[in-house]
Structure formats: C-alpha cells, structure tokens
C-alpha cells in the first residue's frame, strides 16, 4: 500500500485517562466510557521504575541484549503479562483476537470510509472544502489500516485460518479502493477545493502536498477520461499486471543445459561433475539455471567451456522475450492514453528525477565517475590472463582467483572470529545506543500480551525519547523458522498521524469498547491525540538454543549491515511523524525512500559505532582496534577486486530499464534484445559480443516491479555516500549529536512532506559547493548530473 488513497522505563501509557479527559473538554463530548474500557486498561501497562532516568536507561539497555541473546530470559520476560484478564488482538488491534475479527475490522473500517466519501461528495460550504484534504487523508488511512496489516499477516502468520481471514479482509478493502478509483465525484470535489484560494489559504503545507498527491493519483487512475478510454485504461492495467506477473515467475533460458566435454570442466568440484555427467561419461550437461553454472564460471579453467556456459545462461527463451516486449508495448500505450510520451515520463513525473532525460544524465555521469575504478580492476584481471583479451566470461573466474589469493595471503584467523562480537542482542544494543546518541531516542523491550504477536519468538520494542515519551512500536520477527519467507524486510503496519477531536468524539458514540486507533498505539502531544507508527522488522537469523546453553545468534558482518539497513527504514518511520499519514515516514518519493536505509549501512561498521556495541558474547571484551582495522582492510580489498565492476552492472541495468521505458508507442514491435546490446556496447566495459544474440533482459524481473525506477537504489546510494562523507565526516561524526540532529531535521522528520531536493540541499548546507548556484534545491537535470558526479565508489565508499 502506498499510503495514498489509490495505491499501498517509565513512560506515559498510550492513552492515559487524564489526556482523554483533556480531549473531552476540547470536544465537549463524554469520553469516559472510551477511557475506562477494558481495551484501554490493557494498553496502560507500564514498566516498574528503576530509579533515576540514568539507571532506567542502563537497565533497559541490559534487558535489550538479554531478550535477544538468552531464550530462558526471554521466556520469563515474555510471560509477565500471561495472566492479563483482557484479550489483546494481533499488534494490539482490538478486533483481531480471532480470525473472525478480520471481517469485523474490515467492515467497521469500510463503514467509516463510506461516511467520509458521502461527506466529501456532499461538500458545499467553504469549511467543508477546507476539511477535504484531511478527510481524504483519513480515508486513505482507513484503507491502509486494513490493507497493510492484512497483507502482512496473511504472509507472516503460521495459522491457515488467520491467513485466510486476513486475505478476505485485504480483498474486501482492495475491491472498495478500486470502486473509489471510478468515483469521479471525489476527484471533482478535490480539484474544486484545490482551485479555490479561500480554501488553500487555510491549508497547511502538508495539506497542500497531500491534495496534490491525491489529484495525481486520481489522474494516474484515468478517472478524468471519457468512459471508453477509461475502460481501455483499466483493461491495459489488468493486462500489464498479468503479463508482469507471468514475466517475473517464468524466467527461463533458451536451452536448459550446455553439453560440454567432461575434461573441459577441470576446476569444477568433481562431485558436481559426477552429478551432471551424461550416460556416455565423456560429456556432461551443465544446467543453465541454478548454482552449478555460477560455480562453473568461477572455477572452470577451460575458456571455451566458460564461454559456452556464460552465453547460454544469458540467453532467454523466445517466449520470455516476447512476454517482456508485450509488457513494454502495453505500458507505452497506457502512457500515451494518459497523455505522456512514454511510460518513463509518466512514472517519473512525481519522482525527484522528473524525467527519463534527467535519469540518463545521472546514469551517464555515474558511468564516467566509475570508469577509472573499473579500468583499475580489469587491468589486474587482464594481467592474470596474459596477452589474450579479457572477455565477459572471464570476469567471475579471475575475480575468484584474486579473492582466493587474497584470502590465503591476508585473511587472518582472527577475522573469522568477528561474528563472536556480533550477537544479535549486542547489535540491537548498538542500534539503540546509536539512536540515543544521534537522535535522543532508544529501544526498550516490552512484554507482549497474549495474542499480541503472530509467533512466540517475536520481540516487541517500544521507542521512547529522552523525556520517556512513547513514540513508536517495533515488532521484531528476526529468527528463522519453517515456511517463513527468508527475505529481510521492513513493514509499516500503521503510520503516524494526528487523530482529530471529531474522530475521538465519533469513537465515543460507538460504544465502550471503541478506541480511536483500534486499540493500537496512541499518545497525546500538545493536547492532540496522535496515532503512533507500528512497524514490523522481519529477518532470517539462526535462533539460539532454547535451553540457553551455548552461543546466542551470532551475525556475520553482512547480516549486521542488513539489520542496520532495515532499521534505517524503521527510523524514518519513527522520526518522520507528520500530521497526515499520506506523507508519514517512508511514504515519500520512490527515488528517495532508500536513502535512510542505505546511509544506515555505513554506520554498522564505523569504528566509532562499533565501539558502542561490539562485545564478545562470552567475555564481554570489546572488539579490538586491530580487528576493526582488519575488517576495514578486508572490505576495501574485496571492493578493489570487484566493487566497481559490480557498480557498473547496476548502472547498466538502470540504463536498460530507462531505454525500455522511454520508448513511445510504435507500429513496429520493440526489439528488446537489440536495445539491450545497444546500451551494453555503449557503456559496458566487458559487453556480451554483439553477434552473440544474448537476451539477458528476460531474466531481469525487476523490469516489472521497478519499471523506469530501477535507478533509485544507486541514486540514493550516491546521496547517502555524500551525506556520510560531508555531514558525518566519513564516520568521524558517526555518533555526534549535532550531525544526527541536522540529518534528522533536514531529512528524516519530514517523511514525504518535503521535496527530496530540499532535503538534500538542507542537510549538506547552504555553503556546500553543490549548493553554490542553487543547483540541488532547484532539482532537474543539472541536479541529477551533479549526484552522478559524486559517484558510488567501491563497496559504498565515495570516490
């Protein structure tokens, strides 16, 4: 869910009696029943105070480590509320105490949606039009409440009955959202409000932004088109969805294997060779998908065999190429129907980039800034090969040899012990301490009530600020288990927003059990009730033994960076608490959304941050400066072996994506293979031979999900590198409050409520050379070109 209408310790209790009484005075309504309901009493649980604030923080910090590292401690800790007499629904949602609760939750939300739609359609007074941006934002919130949470639960919950109920709730609200897509009156009324100066003069900047976003969403749904064109738009959208899903799920090579002489596979593990030998024993059938061909390209000594395997693994079936070309043609037609010259122009119009031309400026500048590093890497590989020219099928082979040489000569036994200093508990401690240093917020373990989580090993963390004010909830589902999806991810289950006095009063009329936020987290700030963000983090780390004996879950350096990455999304949700949910937290432009997460990776292994948390799981000894230095050397060495070529591969993928989606409708079908080779020959250092007819694009599944926006990740990475170097001084200010507050105030706190270019210009500062002529703040082609000049470096280090 996009968050928009048309897409997708001692602290205060969540909603204390005194706060609700103040709201009662404001609204002149009786809220006593809501304030004293069973759901409210259940939500008022507090930790017992540990003494002074400093003592409390220290105690919470130690508990944080133990709840992740010691299963016996976690078991005791998590059962403290087992005797609670009042039922608690999933993530404290008062409706979700049973599978049937999803139906009730959806229908109650639907009724509220219908009331808002009726109000908007009937609006006629100036005051009603002034309320419209907030009313439609609340409509969006009600849709997201059901769609986001149900979509998450139907994937993560182990109970099939709950999965089915969540799927039904999701389908009901999604179908209703599609009905809204055709409700032309909503679009007409919002446009009327936005065109009236007497209305917009009273709107906050957030309301203006949300109104603009919703008008753009209506436009993208073809609501303004004549009926026959709108029907064509709907049909095209459905066809694109079906084609895209088929394209992603049916990637297949032109041929399933490559037959080679068994002797030509020397270097490949003999056990694997035995598996693929044919009946005559003198030949072997190397599969063209899976792990075996990747291992063969790394280890087979015979260049001719590598060439045959390489070309076969990069040649898609004609059926798959045809699916892609149909997808591209229908996207181009959809864009033309919507009044755009290409799908790329349509998709990028509300992004930081604005146009395919601007993206191309960024990517070509990036090619140039990356070129020298690529040549340095390839020159080493060329020297290893000798006089014959280095080819695309040589890269993996000689890189593997260089890595092995480095590992044998440089990698110490001491480095293999690094995970001993990264127990999951200590890493979570480190994240909390880092957030405390930079932003004045920290993570506090909280007992969960029966029924609150979807699995017994899910830990709940409350986020509190320096005044012990509760500001967010994070559910941490970090351990592997059967049938759990292994990909790490961040989910916003509910966004931050203000809850109006009218909503509180409305809730009071619905009965004693009603809660303004369905029983989920709220707080009062400056006499205003706020809906606080509820977040889920999902990873796939090994679970420690239930007995508590032996090691806790120990993380590799890669896993530590992964956890920091996902927590970067979370801190954006935590600190980006806007008044309206449509622009809260991570609900920002697609090409800006990865900036906080990519930047967080840089903190994970900075020496100043490692000093906060890296401790041996048994001895509690800190990671030594020598080991930190060896870790950095290891990263730099591997980056210098293949980092720049890997960067080039990502840039080329983004260039291909832009080339495909910058094409307008044409009577002659697009040749995706010819266009792929055109881009590759122009920009790749080791292109596939032009006469090879490889069609790697058939395996590029992201062409569907990230059509015209694949550049976003490397774009945010370039910006993150610049912020790391110029604001956090390459790690020297990694735990500095002034640097943290600058980044928070200029970037994180805005969510999607500020133009991304203003965020970048603001955090770098008005005196930064890139801001000298207003280039960044103005955005556009020159700003994109400037970011491309910053480069990606190797392994995320600015060049």
PDB file of N, CA and C in Angstrom, residues 341-424:
ATOM      1  N   UNK A 341       4.425  10.982 -23.194  1.00  0.00           N
ATOM      2  CA  UNK A 341       5.130  10.490 -24.380  1.00  0.00           C
ATOM      3  C   UNK A 341       5.702   9.095 -24.169  1.00  0.00           C
ATOM      4  N   UNK A 342       5.896   8.670 -22.924  1.00  0.00           N
ATOM      5  CA  UNK A 342       6.407   7.320 -22.650  1.00  0.00           C
ATOM      6  C   UNK A 342       6.023   6.923 -21.239  1.00  0.00           C
ATOM      7  N   UNK A 343       6.156   5.634 -20.949  1.00  0.00           N
ATOM      8  CA  UNK A 343       5.867   5.141 -19.600  1.00  0.00           C
ATOM      9  C   UNK A 343       6.845   5.746 -18.595  1.00  0.00           C
ATOM     10  N   UNK A 344       8.100   5.938 -19.024  1.00  0.00           N
ATOM     11  CA  UNK A 344       9.081   6.556 -18.143  1.00  0.00           C
ATOM     12  C   UNK A 344       8.678   7.964 -17.763  1.00  0.00           C
ATOM     13  N   UNK A 345       8.197   8.757 -18.716  1.00  0.00           N
ATOM     14  CA  UNK A 345       7.750  10.125 -18.416  1.00  0.00           C
ATOM     15  C   UNK A 345       6.573  10.102 -17.445  1.00  0.00           C
ATOM     16  N   UNK A 346       5.664   9.166 -17.626  1.00  0.00           N
ATOM     17  CA  UNK A 346       4.510   9.065 -16.734  1.00  0.00           C
ATOM     18  C   UNK A 346       4.935   8.678 -15.316  1.00  0.00           C
ATOM     19  N   UNK A 347       5.802   7.679 -15.209  1.00  0.00           N
ATOM     20  CA  UNK A 347       6.210   7.164 -13.911  1.00  0.00           C
ATOM     21  C   UNK A 347       7.070   8.154 -13.145  1.00  0.00           C
ATOM     22  N   UNK A 348       7.930   8.880 -13.828  1.00  0.00           N
ATOM     23  CA  UNK A 348       8.915   9.734 -13.159  1.00  0.00           C
ATOM     24  C   UNK A 348       8.409  11.145 -12.873  1.00  0.00           C
ATOM     25  N   UNK A 349       7.197  11.458 -13.309  1.00  0.00           N
ATOM     26  CA  UNK A 349       6.731  12.845 -13.182  1.00  0.00           C
ATOM     27  C   UNK A 349       6.615  13.307 -11.743  1.00  0.00           C
ATOM     28  N   UNK A 350       6.406  12.382 -10.783  1.00  0.00           N
ATOM     29  CA  UNK A 350       6.313  12.783  -9.375  1.00  0.00           C
ATOM     30  C   UNK A 350       7.501  12.288  -8.550  1.00  0.00           C
ATOM     31  N   UNK A 351       8.582  11.903  -9.230  1.00  0.00           N
ATOM     32  CA  UNK A 351       9.803  11.486  -8.533  1.00  0.00           C
ATOM     33  C   UNK A 351      10.797  12.647  -8.488  1.00  0.00           C
ATOM     34  N   UNK A 352      11.888  12.472  -7.752  1.00  0.00           N
ATOM     35  CA  UNK A 352      12.913  13.507  -7.737  1.00  0.00           C
ATOM     36  C   UNK A 352      13.485  13.740  -9.129  1.00  0.00           C
ATOM     37  N   UNK A 353      13.603  12.665  -9.897  1.00  0.00           N
ATOM     38  CA  UNK A 353      14.228  12.762 -11.215  1.00  0.00           C
ATOM     39  C   UNK A 353      13.378  13.542 -12.203  1.00  0.00           C
ATOM     40  N   UNK A 354      12.072  13.391 -12.160  1.00  0.00           N
ATOM     41  CA  UNK A 354      11.102  14.081 -13.010  1.00  0.00           C
ATOM     42  C   UNK A 354      10.996  13.542 -14.430  1.00  0.00           C
ATOM     43  N   UNK A 355      12.097  13.091 -15.034  1.00  0.00           N
ATOM     44  CA  UNK A 355      12.034  12.682 -16.443  1.00  0.00           C
ATOM     45  C   UNK A 355      13.101  11.642 -16.760  1.00  0.00           C
ATOM     46  N   UNK A 356      12.899  10.845 -17.819  1.00  0.00           N
ATOM     47  CA  UNK A 356      13.937   9.900 -18.258  1.00  0.00           C
ATOM     48  C   UNK A 356      15.224  10.606 -18.663  1.00  0.00           C
ATOM     49  N   UNK A 357      15.100  11.812 -19.219  1.00  0.00           N
ATOM     50  CA  UNK A 357      16.301  12.550 -19.624  1.00  0.00           C
ATOM     51  C   UNK A 357      17.176  12.872 -18.414  1.00  0.00           C
ATOM     52  N   UNK A 358      16.536  13.236 -17.300  1.00  0.00           N
ATOM     53  CA  UNK A 358      17.297  13.536 -16.085  1.00  0.00           C
ATOM     54  C   UNK A 358      17.962  12.282 -15.525  1.00  0.00           C
ATOM     55  N   UNK A 359      17.239  11.156 -15.569  1.00  0.00           N
ATOM     56  CA  UNK A 359      17.824   9.898 -15.100  1.00  0.00           C
ATOM     57  C   UNK A 359      19.027   9.531 -15.961  1.00  0.00           C
ATOM     58  N   UNK A 360      18.910   9.713 -17.269  1.00  0.00           N
ATOM     59  CA  UNK A 360      20.026   9.408 -18.162  1.00  0.00           C
ATOM     60  C   UNK A 360      21.240  10.281 -17.849  1.00  0.00           C
ATOM     61  N   UNK A 361      20.997  11.556 -17.513  1.00  0.00           N
ATOM     62  CA  UNK A 361      22.114  12.427 -17.130  1.00  0.00           C
ATOM     63  C   UNK A 361      22.811  11.897 -15.883  1.00  0.00           C
ATOM     64  N   UNK A 362      22.016  11.462 -14.915  1.00  0.00           N
ATOM     65  CA  UNK A 362      22.591  10.895 -13.690  1.00  0.00           C
ATOM     66  C   UNK A 362      23.403   9.639 -14.003  1.00  0.00           C
ATOM     67  N   UNK A 363      22.819   8.733 -14.774  1.00  0.00           N
ATOM     68  CA  UNK A 363      23.467   7.447 -15.018  1.00  0.00           C
ATOM     69  C   UNK A 363      24.722   7.592 -15.877  1.00  0.00           C
ATOM     70  N   UNK A 364      24.682   8.445 -16.884  1.00  0.00           N
ATOM     71  CA  UNK A 364      25.883   8.612 -17.718  1.00  0.00           C
ATOM     72  C   UNK A 364      26.998   9.300 -16.939  1.00  0.00           C
ATOM     73  N   UNK A 365      26.633  10.243 -16.061  1.00  0.00           N
ATOM     74  CA  UNK A 365      27.652  10.847 -15.185  1.00  0.00           C
ATOM     75  C   UNK A 365      28.236   9.799 -14.254  1.00  0.00           C
ATOM     76  N   UNK A 366      27.383   8.896 -13.789  1.00  0.00           N
ATOM     77  CA  UNK A 366      27.841   7.838 -12.890  1.00  0.00           C
ATOM     78  C   UNK A 366      28.776   6.882 -13.613  1.00  0.00           C
ATOM     79  N   UNK A 367      28.467   6.564 -14.866  1.00  0.00           N
ATOM     80  CA  UNK A 367      29.370   5.725 -15.665  1.00  0.00           C
ATOM     81  C   UNK A 367      30.750   6.364 -15.706  1.00  0.00           C
ATOM     82  N   UNK A 368      30.786   7.683 -15.948  1.00  0.00           N
ATOM     83  CA  UNK A 368      32.068   8.382 -16.028  1.00  0.00           C
ATOM     84  C   UNK A 368      32.813   8.394 -14.713  1.00  0.00           C
ATOM     85  N   UNK A 369      32.103   8.633 -13.600  1.00  0.00           N
ATOM     86  CA  UNK A 369      32.781   8.685 -12.299  1.00  0.00           C
ATOM     87  C   UNK A 369      33.267   7.310 -11.856  1.00  0.00           C
ATOM     88  N   UNK A 370      32.662   6.260 -12.418  1.00  0.00           N
ATOM     89  CA  UNK A 370      33.015   4.893 -12.044  1.00  0.00           C
ATOM     90  C   UNK A 370      34.071   4.278 -12.971  1.00  0.00           C
ATOM     91  N   UNK A 371      34.296   4.910 -14.128  1.00  0.00           N
ATOM     92  CA  UNK A 371      35.089   4.296 -15.188  1.00  0.00           C
ATOM     93  C   UNK A 371      36.520   3.983 -14.773  1.00  0.00           C
ATOM     94  N   UNK A 372      37.193   4.927 -14.129  1.00  0.00           N
ATOM     95  CA  UNK A 372      38.596   4.702 -13.780  1.00  0.00           C
ATOM     96  C   UNK A 372      38.749   3.518 -12.833  1.00  0.00           C
ATOM     97  N   UNK A 373      37.847   3.421 -11.852  1.00  0.00           N
ATOM     98  CA  UNK A 373      37.913   2.296 -10.909  1.00  0.00           C
ATOM     99  C   UNK A 373      37.676   0.972 -11.624  1.00  0.00           C
ATOM    100  N   UNK A 374      36.777   0.962 -12.601  1.00  0.00           N
ATOM    101  CA  UNK A 374      36.531  -0.247 -13.389  1.00  0.00           C
ATOM    102  C   UNK A 374      37.803  -0.655 -14.125  1.00  0.00           C
ATOM    103  N   UNK A 375      38.448   0.307 -14.759  1.00  0.00           N
ATOM    104  CA  UNK A 375      39.649   0.000 -15.526  1.00  0.00           C
ATOM    105  C   UNK A 375      40.765  -0.523 -14.625  1.00  0.00           C
ATOM    106  N   UNK A 376      40.857   0.021 -13.413  1.00  0.00           N
ATOM    107  CA  UNK A 376      41.876  -0.468 -12.475  1.00  0.00           C
ATOM    108  C   UNK A 376      41.614  -1.923 -12.110  1.00  0.00           C
ATOM    109  N   UNK A 377      40.361  -2.252 -11.849  1.00  0.00           N
ATOM    110  CA  UNK A 377      40.035  -3.635 -11.511  1.00  0.00           C
ATOM    111  C   UNK A 377      40.319  -4.573 -12.685  1.00  0.00           C
ATOM    112  N   UNK A 378      39.897  -4.181 -13.864  1.00  0.00           N
ATOM    113  CA  UNK A 378      40.053  -5.052 -15.020  1.00  0.00           C
ATOM    114  C   UNK A 378      41.515  -5.202 -15.430  1.00  0.00           C
ATOM    115  N   UNK A 379      42.327  -4.170 -15.168  1.00  0.00           N
ATOM    116  CA  UNK A 379      43.743  -4.278 -15.531  1.00  0.00           C
ATOM    117  C   UNK A 379      44.423  -5.384 -14.728  1.00  0.00           C
ATOM    118  N   UNK A 380      44.034  -5.554 -13.474  1.00  0.00           N
ATOM    119  CA  UNK A 380      44.590  -6.644 -12.656  1.00  0.00           C
ATOM    120  C   UNK A 380      44.182  -7.998 -13.228  1.00  0.00           C
ATOM    121  N   UNK A 381      42.925  -8.104 -13.627  1.00  0.00           N
ATOM    122  CA  UNK A 381      42.443  -9.373 -14.180  1.00  0.00           C
ATOM    123  C   UNK A 381      43.098  -9.655 -15.530  1.00  0.00           C
ATOM    124  N   UNK A 382      43.283  -8.599 -16.337  1.00  0.00           N
ATOM    125  CA  UNK A 382      43.946  -8.769 -17.628  1.00  0.00           C
ATOM    126  C   UNK A 382      45.369  -9.280 -17.447  1.00  0.00           C
ATOM    127  N   UNK A 383      46.047  -8.742 -16.444  1.00  0.00           N
ATOM    128  CA  UNK A 383      47.416  -9.186 -16.170  1.00  0.00           C
ATOM    129  C   UNK A 383      47.437 -10.660 -15.777  1.00  0.00           C
ATOM    130  N   UNK A 384      46.430 -11.121 -15.074  1.00  0.00           N
ATOM    131  CA  UNK A 384      46.367 -12.523 -14.685  1.00  0.00           C
ATOM    132  C   UNK A 384      46.123 -13.423 -15.896  1.00  0.00           C
ATOM    133  N   UNK A 385      45.337 -12.928 -16.862  1.00  0.00           N
ATOM    134  CA  UNK A 385      45.024 -13.755 -18.022  1.00  0.00           C
ATOM    135  C   UNK A 385      46.192 -13.804 -19.007  1.00  0.00           C
ATOM    136  N   UNK A 386      46.891 -12.694 -19.142  1.00  0.00           N
ATOM    137  CA  UNK A 386      48.006 -12.660 -20.085  1.00  0.00           C
ATOM    138  C   UNK A 386      47.682 -11.812 -21.302  1.00  0.00           C
ATOM    139  N   UNK A 387      48.169 -12.244 -22.455  1.00  0.00           N
ATOM    140  CA  UNK A 387      48.063 -11.428 -23.665  1.00  0.00           C
ATOM    141  C   UNK A 387      46.688 -11.454 -24.306  1.00  0.00           C
ATOM    142  N   UNK A 388      45.986 -12.545 -24.191  1.00  0.00           N
ATOM    143  CA  UNK A 388      44.647 -12.635 -24.792  1.00  0.00           C
ATOM    144  C   UNK A 388      43.697 -11.675 -24.102  1.00  0.00           C
ATOM    145  N   UNK A 389      42.809 -11.063 -24.894  1.00  0.00           N
ATOM    146  CA  UNK A 389      41.900 -10.039 -24.351  1.00  0.00           C
ATOM    147  C   UNK A 389      40.941 -10.633 -23.324  1.00  0.00           C
ATOM    148  N   UNK A 390      40.741  -9.895 -22.245  1.00  0.00           N
ATOM    149  CA  UNK A 390      39.788 -10.285 -21.210  1.00  0.00           C
ATOM    150  C   UNK A 390      38.377 -10.203 -21.783  1.00  0.00           C
ATOM    151  N   UNK A 391      37.562 -11.233 -21.517  1.00  0.00           N
ATOM    152  CA  UNK A 391      36.196 -11.288 -22.031  1.00  0.00           C
ATOM    153  C   UNK A 391      35.190 -11.334 -20.877  1.00  0.00           C
ATOM    154  N   UNK A 392      33.925 -11.132 -21.205  1.00  0.00           N
ATOM    155  CA  UNK A 392      32.887 -11.106 -20.175  1.00  0.00           C
ATOM    156  C   UNK A 392      32.843 -12.411 -19.379  1.00  0.00           C
ATOM    157  N   UNK A 393      33.087 -13.549 -20.046  1.00  0.00           N
ATOM    158  CA  UNK A 393      33.029 -14.846 -19.358  1.00  0.00           C
ATOM    159  C   UNK A 393      34.287 -15.128 -18.533  1.00  0.00           C
ATOM    160  N   UNK A 394      35.254 -14.222 -18.587  1.00  0.00           N
ATOM    161  CA  UNK A 394      36.462 -14.373 -17.777  1.00  0.00           C
ATOM    162  C   UNK A 394      36.332 -13.721 -16.399  1.00  0.00           C
ATOM    163  N   UNK A 395      35.424 -12.769 -16.275  1.00  0.00           N
ATOM    164  CA  UNK A 395      35.424 -11.921 -15.081  1.00  0.00           C
ATOM    165  C   UNK A 395      35.256 -12.725 -13.800  1.00  0.00           C
ATOM    166  N   UNK A 396      34.223 -13.544 -13.714  1.00  0.00           N
ATOM    167  CA  UNK A 396      33.975 -14.296 -12.480  1.00  0.00           C
ATOM    168  C   UNK A 396      35.143 -15.227 -12.161  1.00  0.00           C
ATOM    169  N   UNK A 397      35.749 -15.799 -13.186  1.00  0.00           N
ATOM    170  CA  UNK A 397      36.854 -16.753 -12.995  1.00  0.00           C
ATOM    171  C   UNK A 397      38.066 -16.072 -12.370  1.00  0.00           C
ATOM    172  N   UNK A 398      38.498 -14.951 -12.941  1.00  0.00           N
ATOM    173  CA  UNK A 398      39.704 -14.303 -12.432  1.00  0.00           C
ATOM    174  C   UNK A 398      39.447 -13.524 -11.145  1.00  0.00           C
ATOM    175  N   UNK A 399      38.231 -13.031 -10.965  1.00  0.00           N
ATOM    176  CA  UNK A 399      37.892 -12.416  -9.676  1.00  0.00           C
ATOM    177  C   UNK A 399      37.986 -13.461  -8.570  1.00  0.00           C
ATOM    178  N   UNK A 400      37.474 -14.650  -8.845  1.00  0.00           N
ATOM    179  CA  UNK A 400      37.530 -15.710  -7.828  1.00  0.00           C
ATOM    180  C   UNK A 400      38.979 -16.054  -7.489  1.00  0.00           C
ATOM    181  N   UNK A 401      39.838 -16.087  -8.500  1.00  0.00           N
ATOM    182  CA  UNK A 401      41.246 -16.366  -8.237  1.00  0.00           C
ATOM    183  C   UNK A 401      41.869 -15.275  -7.376  1.00  0.00           C
ATOM    184  N   UNK A 402      41.546 -14.012  -7.674  1.00  0.00           N
ATOM    185  CA  UNK A 402      42.096 -12.908  -6.879  1.00  0.00           C
ATOM    186  C   UNK A 402      41.615 -12.969  -5.441  1.00  0.00           C
ATOM    187  N   UNK A 403      40.328 -13.271  -5.265  1.00  0.00           N
ATOM    188  CA  UNK A 403      39.774 -13.371  -3.906  1.00  0.00           C
ATOM    189  C   UNK A 403      40.465 -14.494  -3.148  1.00  0.00           C
ATOM    190  N   UNK A 404      40.670 -15.638  -3.814  1.00  0.00           N
ATOM    191  CA  UNK A 404      41.333 -16.759  -3.150  1.00  0.00           C
ATOM    192  C   UNK A 404      42.769 -16.411  -2.787  1.00  0.00           C
ATOM    193  N   UNK A 405      43.464 -15.718  -3.689  1.00  0.00           N
ATOM    194  CA  UNK A 405      44.831 -15.302  -3.385  1.00  0.00           C
ATOM    195  C   UNK A 405      44.857 -14.369  -2.175  1.00  0.00           C
ATOM    196  N   UNK A 406      43.922 -13.433  -2.159  1.00  0.00           N
ATOM    197  CA  UNK A 406      43.870 -12.501  -1.037  1.00  0.00           C
ATOM    198  C   UNK A 406      43.572 -13.250   0.257  1.00  0.00           C
ATOM    199  N   UNK A 407      42.585 -14.149   0.201  1.00  0.00           N
ATOM    200  CA  UNK A 407      42.185 -14.866   1.406  1.00  0.00           C
ATOM    201  C   UNK A 407      43.332 -15.686   1.973  1.00  0.00           C
ATOM    202  N   UNK A 408      44.110 -16.288   1.097  1.00  0.00           N
ATOM    203  CA  UNK A 408      45.220 -17.118   1.571  1.00  0.00           C
ATOM    204  C   UNK A 408      46.367 -16.292   2.127  1.00  0.00           C
ATOM    205  N   UNK A 409      46.578 -15.107   1.563  1.00  0.00           N
ATOM    206  CA  UNK A 409      47.742 -14.330   1.968  1.00  0.00           C
ATOM    207  C   UNK A 409      47.454 -13.313   3.061  1.00  0.00           C
ATOM    208  N   UNK A 410      46.192 -12.816   3.122  1.00  0.00           N
ATOM    209  CA  UNK A 410      45.910 -11.712   4.018  1.00  0.00           C
ATOM    210  C   UNK A 410      44.903 -12.027   5.118  1.00  0.00           C
ATOM    211  N   UNK A 411      43.939 -12.834   4.799  1.00  0.00           N
ATOM    212  CA  UNK A 411      42.846 -13.024   5.752  1.00  0.00           C
ATOM    213  C   UNK A 411      43.332 -13.832   6.955  1.00  0.00           C
ATOM    214  N   UNK A 412      43.160 -13.283   8.119  1.00  0.00           N
ATOM    215  CA  UNK A 412      43.692 -13.914   9.329  1.00  0.00           C
ATOM    216  C   UNK A 412      42.634 -14.775  10.006  1.00  0.00           C
ATOM    217  N   UNK A 413      43.104 -15.658  10.860  1.00  0.00           N
ATOM    218  CA  UNK A 413      42.197 -16.460  11.656  1.00  0.00           C
ATOM    219  C   UNK A 413      41.385 -15.571  12.588  1.00  0.00           C
ATOM    220  N   UNK A 414      41.984 -14.459  12.981  1.00  0.00           N
ATOM    221  CA  UNK A 414      41.314 -13.527  13.879  1.00  0.00           C
ATOM    222  C   UNK A 414      40.028 -12.981  13.252  1.00  0.00           C
ATOM    223  N   UNK A 415      40.077 -12.716  11.916  1.00  0.00           N
ATOM    224  CA  UNK A 415      38.897 -12.166  11.253  1.00  0.00           C
ATOM    225  C   UNK A 415      37.728 -13.147  11.272  1.00  0.00           C
ATOM    226  N   UNK A 416      38.019 -14.426  11.217  1.00  0.00           N
ATOM    227  CA  UNK A 416      36.938 -15.410  11.220  1.00  0.00           C
ATOM    228  C   UNK A 416      36.186 -15.410  12.547  1.00  0.00           C
ATOM    229  N   UNK A 417      36.780 -14.795  13.563  1.00  0.00           N
ATOM    230  CA  UNK A 417      36.131 -14.738  14.878  1.00  0.00           C
ATOM    231  C   UNK A 417      35.261 -13.505  15.049  1.00  0.00           C
ATOM    232  N   UNK A 418      35.173 -12.653  14.027  1.00  0.00           N
ATOM    233  CA  UNK A 418      34.412 -11.407  14.150  1.00  0.00           C
ATOM    234  C   UNK A 418      32.962 -11.643  14.581  1.00  0.00           C
ATOM    235  N   UNK A 419      32.240 -12.643  14.027  1.00  0.00           N
ATOM    236  CA  UNK A 419      30.848 -12.842  14.476  1.00  0.00           C
ATOM    237  C   UNK A 419      30.710 -13.089  15.979  1.00  0.00           C
ATOM    238  N   UNK A 420      31.785 -13.540  16.619  1.00  0.00           N
ATOM    239  CA  UNK A 420      31.726 -13.739  18.077  1.00  0.00           C
ATOM    240  C   UNK A 420      31.395 -12.434  18.801  1.00  0.00           C
ATOM    241  N   UNK A 421      31.656 -11.306  18.146  1.00  0.00           N
ATOM    242  CA  UNK A 421      31.429  -9.994  18.752  1.00  0.00           C
ATOM    243  C   UNK A 421      30.106  -9.385  18.289  1.00  0.00           C
ATOM    244  N   UNK A 422      29.361 -10.136  17.475  1.00  0.00           N
ATOM    245  CA  UNK A 422      28.110  -9.621  16.926  1.00  0.00           C
ATOM    246  C   UNK A 422      26.948 -10.539  17.285  1.00  0.00           C
ATOM    247  N   UNK A 423      26.703 -10.753  18.565  1.00  0.00           N
ATOM    248  CA  UNK A 423      25.471 -11.445  18.913  1.00  0.00           C
ATOM    249  C   UNK A 423      24.312 -10.517  18.570  1.00  0.00           C
ATOM    250  N   UNK A 424      23.161 -11.094  18.273  1.00  0.00           N
ATOM    251  CA  UNK A 424      22.010 -10.273  17.892  1.00  0.00           C
ATOM    252  C   UNK A 424      21.679  -9.268  18.990  1.00  0.00           C
TER     253      UNK A 424
END
